[in-house]
Amino acid sequence: MSRSKLIVVSAPSGGGKTSIVKEILARHPEFEFSVSGTTRTKRPNEIDGVDYFFLSKKEFERLIQKDELAEHELIYGNYYGTLKREIDRAVSSNKTMVFDVDVKGGLSIKKLYGGTAVLIFIEPPSIAVLEQRLRNRKTEDEETFRKRMERVALELEMGQQFDFHVVNDMLAQAIDEVDEIIKKQIQS
Ligand code: 5GP
């Protein structure tokens, strides 16, 4: 049986999960990151094939047709999906793989992989803080910002089904907490 763990980190948009995932990967070079496919436009600091596989809508729909995605969601008008081959890569080599996916995607991964998947939900200290963080990030135009905030309530509710909850008030502390959870899960 594979000893790999699929560590899913989800949070509402602006919840700080990307910072947390990046730091966890820096602390554990032996972990793999599941590079998702997306049709969203690349941000200036992102690298194709590292942060995401940036795909056209047509390319993404081909992946759906060919059943190459473990799960996919339409989020804020763009497709995002986890590639089966990324997961297979981790499972076949007994590696721990880290996922930065939305809440629904996390629950789908749990359904498919059961106890191999560990779901960690990052909660904002409050909705007001979350809104401010998302504004400070300045990666969104007003329309996208509104769409992201509308989805927050749903995400917070669905996040209750996750295995672990970490409040991201102080980022450094949240990272340590996530790290502890992962270490314990890997040993179990
Ligand atoms: P962003 O556009 O900010 O990079 O990501 C938007 C949302 O899509 C985030 O909540 C992110 O975790 C989620 N996401 C990224 N990749 C995937 C994926 O493969 N599947 C799902 N379901 N969500 C994803």
CSV table of C-alpha atoms and ligand atoms in Angstrom, one decimal:
chain,number,residue,atom,x,y,z
A,1,MET,CA,0.0,0.0,0.0
A,2,SER,CA,1.2,3.5,-0.8
A,3,ARG,CA,2.4,5.6,2.2
A,4,SER,CA,1.8,8.8,0.4
A,5,LYS,CA,-0.4,11.5,1.9
A,6,LEU,CA,-2.3,14.0,-0.1
A,7,ILE,CA,-2.3,17.3,1.9
A,8,VAL,CA,-5.0,19.6,0.7
A,9,VAL,CA,-4.9,23.2,1.9
A,10,SER,CA,-8.0,25.3,1.2
A,11,ALA,CA,-9.2,28.7,2.2
A,12,PRO,CA,-11.4,31.4,1.0
A,13,SER,CA,-9.7,33.7,-1.5
A,14,GLY,CA,-7.2,36.0,0.2
A,15,GLY,CA,-7.1,33.6,3.2
A,16,GLY,CA,-3.3,33.3,2.9
A,17,LYS,CA,-3.1,29.6,1.8
A,18,THR,CA,-0.7,30.2,-1.1
A,19,SER,CA,1.8,31.8,1.3
A,20,ILE,CA,1.3,28.9,3.7
A,21,VAL,CA,1.7,26.3,1.0
A,22,LYS,CA,4.9,28.0,-0.4
A,23,GLU,CA,6.5,28.0,3.1
A,24,ILE,CA,5.5,24.3,3.8
A,25,LEU,CA,7.1,23.3,0.4
A,26,ALA,CA,10.2,25.4,1.3
A,27,ARG,CA,10.5,23.6,4.7
A,28,HIS,CA,10.0,20.2,3.1
A,29,PRO,CA,11.8,19.9,-0.2
A,30,GLU,CA,10.9,16.2,-0.3
A,31,PHE,CA,7.2,17.2,-0.7
A,32,GLU,CA,5.7,17.6,-4.2
A,33,PHE,CA,3.3,20.3,-5.2
A,34,SER,CA,0.3,19.3,-7.3
A,35,VAL,CA,0.4,21.7,-10.3
A,36,SER,CA,-3.2,22.4,-11.4
A,37,GLY,CA,-4.4,23.3,-14.8
A,38,THR,CA,-6.3,26.6,-15.2
A,39,THR,CA,-7.8,28.8,-17.8
A,40,ARG,CA,-7.2,31.9,-15.7
A,41,THR,CA,-4.7,34.5,-17.1
A,42,LYS,CA,-1.2,34.2,-15.7
A,43,ARG,CA,-0.2,36.8,-13.0
A,44,PRO,CA,3.2,38.5,-13.5
A,45,ASN,CA,4.9,36.6,-10.8
A,46,GLU,CA,3.7,33.2,-11.9
A,47,ILE,CA,5.5,30.5,-13.9
A,48,ASP,CA,3.8,28.2,-16.3
A,49,GLY,CA,4.3,24.6,-15.3
A,50,VAL,CA,5.4,25.6,-11.8
A,51,ASP,CA,2.4,27.6,-10.3
A,52,TYR,CA,-0.2,26.3,-12.8
A,53,PHE,CA,-0.4,24.8,-16.2
A,54,PHE,CA,-2.0,27.8,-18.0
A,55,LEU,CA,-4.3,26.4,-20.6
A,56,SER,CA,-6.8,27.6,-23.2
A,57,LYS,CA,-10.5,26.8,-22.6
A,58,LYS,CA,-10.2,24.3,-25.5
A,59,GLU,CA,-7.2,22.6,-24.0
A,60,PHE,CA,-8.9,22.3,-20.6
A,61,GLU,CA,-12.1,20.9,-22.1
A,62,ARG,CA,-10.0,18.3,-23.9
A,63,LEU,CA,-8.6,17.2,-20.4
A,64,ILE,CA,-12.2,16.9,-19.2
A,65,GLN,CA,-13.2,14.8,-22.2
A,66,LYS,CA,-10.2,12.5,-21.9
A,67,ASP,CA,-10.9,12.0,-18.2
A,68,GLU,CA,-7.5,13.3,-17.2
A,69,LEU,CA,-8.7,15.3,-14.3
A,70,ALA,CA,-9.4,14.0,-10.8
A,71,GLU,CA,-11.6,17.0,-10.1
A,72,HIS,CA,-12.3,20.3,-11.7
A,73,GLU,CA,-14.4,23.4,-10.8
A,74,LEU,CA,-15.5,26.6,-12.5
A,75,ILE,CA,-14.3,29.3,-10.2
A,76,TYR,CA,-14.9,33.0,-10.9
A,77,GLY,CA,-15.5,32.2,-14.6
A,78,ASN,CA,-12.3,30.2,-15.0
A,79,TYR,CA,-11.6,26.4,-14.9
A,80,TYR,CA,-9.3,25.0,-12.4
A,81,GLY,CA,-8.5,21.3,-12.1
A,82,THR,CA,-6.3,18.7,-10.5
A,83,LEU,CA,-4.5,16.4,-13.0
A,84,LYS,CA,-4.8,12.7,-12.3
A,85,ARG,CA,-1.2,12.2,-13.4
A,86,GLU,CA,0.0,14.6,-10.7
A,87,ILE,CA,-1.7,12.4,-8.0
A,88,ASP,CA,-0.5,9.2,-9.6
A,89,ARG,CA,3.0,10.5,-9.5
A,90,ALA,CA,2.8,11.0,-5.8
A,91,VAL,CA,1.0,7.8,-4.9
A,92,SER,CA,3.3,5.6,-7.0
A,93,SER,CA,6.5,7.1,-5.4
A,94,ASN,CA,5.1,7.2,-1.9
A,95,LYS,CA,5.5,11.0,-1.8
A,96,THR,CA,3.6,13.5,0.2
A,97,MET,CA,1.8,15.9,-2.2
A,98,VAL,CA,0.5,19.3,-1.3
A,99,PHE,CA,-2.6,20.7,-3.0
A,100,ASP,CA,-3.7,24.4,-3.2
A,101,VAL,CA,-7.3,23.9,-4.3
A,102,ASP,CA,-10.7,25.4,-3.5
A,103,VAL,CA,-12.9,23.9,-0.8
A,104,LYS,CA,-15.1,21.9,-3.2
A,105,GLY,CA,-12.0,20.5,-4.9
A,106,GLY,CA,-10.7,19.4,-1.5
A,107,LEU,CA,-13.9,17.6,-0.7
A,108,SER,CA,-13.8,15.8,-4.1
A,109,ILE,CA,-10.2,14.7,-3.5
A,110,LYS,CA,-11.3,13.3,0.0
A,111,LYS,CA,-14.1,11.4,-1.7
A,112,LEU,CA,-11.8,9.9,-4.2
A,113,TYR,CA,-8.8,9.1,-2.0
A,114,GLY,CA,-10.3,8.7,1.5
A,115,GLY,CA,-7.8,8.5,4.4
A,116,THR,CA,-4.9,9.2,2.0
A,117,ALA,CA,-6.2,12.8,1.8
A,118,VAL,CA,-5.8,15.2,4.7
A,119,LEU,CA,-7.9,18.3,4.4
A,120,ILE,CA,-6.7,21.5,6.2
A,121,PHE,CA,-8.9,24.5,6.1
A,122,ILE,CA,-7.4,27.9,6.7
A,123,GLU,CA,-9.8,30.3,8.3
A,124,PRO,CA,-9.6,34.1,8.3
A,125,PRO,CA,-9.8,35.8,11.7
A,126,SER,CA,-12.9,37.6,10.3
A,127,ILE,CA,-14.6,38.4,7.1
A,128,ALA,CA,-13.5,42.0,7.4
A,129,VAL,CA,-9.9,41.0,7.6
A,130,LEU,CA,-10.3,38.7,4.6
A,131,GLU,CA,-11.8,41.5,2.6
A,132,GLN,CA,-8.9,43.8,3.5
A,133,ARG,CA,-6.3,41.2,2.6
A,134,LEU,CA,-7.9,40.6,-0.8
A,135,ARG,CA,-7.9,44.4,-1.4
A,136,ASN,CA,-4.3,44.8,-0.4
A,137,ARG,CA,-3.3,42.0,-2.8
A,138,LYS,CA,-4.4,44.2,-5.7
A,139,THR,CA,-4.4,41.3,-8.2
A,140,GLU,CA,-8.1,41.6,-8.8
A,141,ASP,CA,-10.2,44.2,-10.6
A,142,GLU,CA,-13.5,45.3,-8.9
A,143,GLU,CA,-15.6,42.7,-10.7
A,144,THR,CA,-13.4,39.8,-9.8
A,145,PHE,CA,-13.0,41.1,-6.2
A,146,ARG,CA,-16.8,41.1,-5.9
A,147,LYS,CA,-17.1,37.5,-7.3
A,148,ARG,CA,-14.5,36.3,-4.8
A,149,MET,CA,-16.2,37.9,-1.8
A,150,GLU,CA,-19.6,36.4,-2.8
A,151,ARG,CA,-18.1,33.0,-2.7
A,152,VAL,CA,-16.7,33.4,0.8
A,153,ALA,CA,-19.8,32.4,2.8
A,154,LEU,CA,-20.2,29.1,0.8
A,155,GLU,CA,-16.5,28.4,1.3
A,156,LEU,CA,-16.6,29.0,5.1
A,157,GLU,CA,-19.6,26.7,5.4
A,158,MET,CA,-18.1,23.9,3.3
A,159,GLY,CA,-14.8,24.2,5.1
A,160,GLN,CA,-16.5,22.8,8.2
A,161,GLN,CA,-16.3,19.4,6.6
A,162,PHE,CA,-12.5,19.6,6.6
A,163,ASP,CA,-10.3,17.4,8.9
A,164,PHE,CA,-8.4,20.3,10.4
A,165,HIS,CA,-9.0,24.0,10.9
A,166,VAL,CA,-6.3,26.7,11.3
A,167,VAL,CA,-7.0,30.3,11.9
A,168,ASN,CA,-4.6,32.5,9.9
A,169,ASP,CA,-4.3,35.5,12.2
A,170,MET,CA,-0.5,35.6,12.4
A,171,LEU,CA,0.9,34.0,9.3
A,172,ALA,CA,4.0,32.5,10.9
A,173,GLN,CA,2.0,30.9,13.6
A,174,ALA,CA,-0.5,29.5,11.1
A,175,ILE,CA,2.4,28.0,9.1
A,176,ASP,CA,3.7,26.3,12.2
A,177,GLU,CA,0.3,24.9,13.0
A,178,VAL,CA,-0.1,23.5,9.5
A,179,ASP,CA,3.4,22.1,9.6
A,180,GLU,CA,2.6,20.3,12.9
A,181,ILE,CA,-0.6,18.8,11.5
A,182,ILE,CA,1.2,17.5,8.4
A,183,LYS,CA,4.1,16.0,10.4
A,184,LYS,CA,1.7,14.1,12.7
A,185,GLN,CA,-0.3,12.8,9.7
A,186,ILE,CA,2.8,11.6,7.9
A,187,GLN,CA,3.9,9.6,11.0
A,188,SER,CA,0.4,8.1,11.5
B,1,5GP,P1,-6.2,31.7,-7.9
B,1,5GP,O1,-6.8,32.2,-9.1
B,1,5GP,O2,-6.2,32.7,-6.7
B,1,5GP,O3,-4.8,31.1,-8.1
B,1,5GP,O4,-7.0,30.5,-7.4
B,1,5GP,C1,-8.4,30.6,-7.2
B,1,5GP,C2,-9.0,29.4,-6.5
B,1,5GP,O5,-8.8,28.2,-7.3
B,1,5GP,C3,-8.2,29.1,-5.2
B,1,5GP,O6,-9.1,28.8,-4.2
B,1,5GP,C4,-7.3,27.9,-5.5
B,1,5GP,O7,-7.1,27.2,-4.4
B,1,5GP,C5,-8.3,27.2,-6.5
B,1,5GP,N1,-7.7,26.2,-7.3
B,1,5GP,C6,-6.4,26.1,-7.8
B,1,5GP,N2,-6.2,25.0,-8.4
B,1,5GP,C7,-7.3,24.2,-8.3
B,1,5GP,C8,-7.7,22.9,-8.7
B,1,5GP,O8,-7.0,22.2,-9.4
B,1,5GP,N3,-8.9,22.5,-8.4
B,1,5GP,C9,-9.8,23.3,-7.7
B,1,5GP,N4,-11.0,22.8,-7.4
B,1,5GP,N5,-9.5,24.5,-7.3
B,1,5GP,C10,-8.3,25.0,-7.6
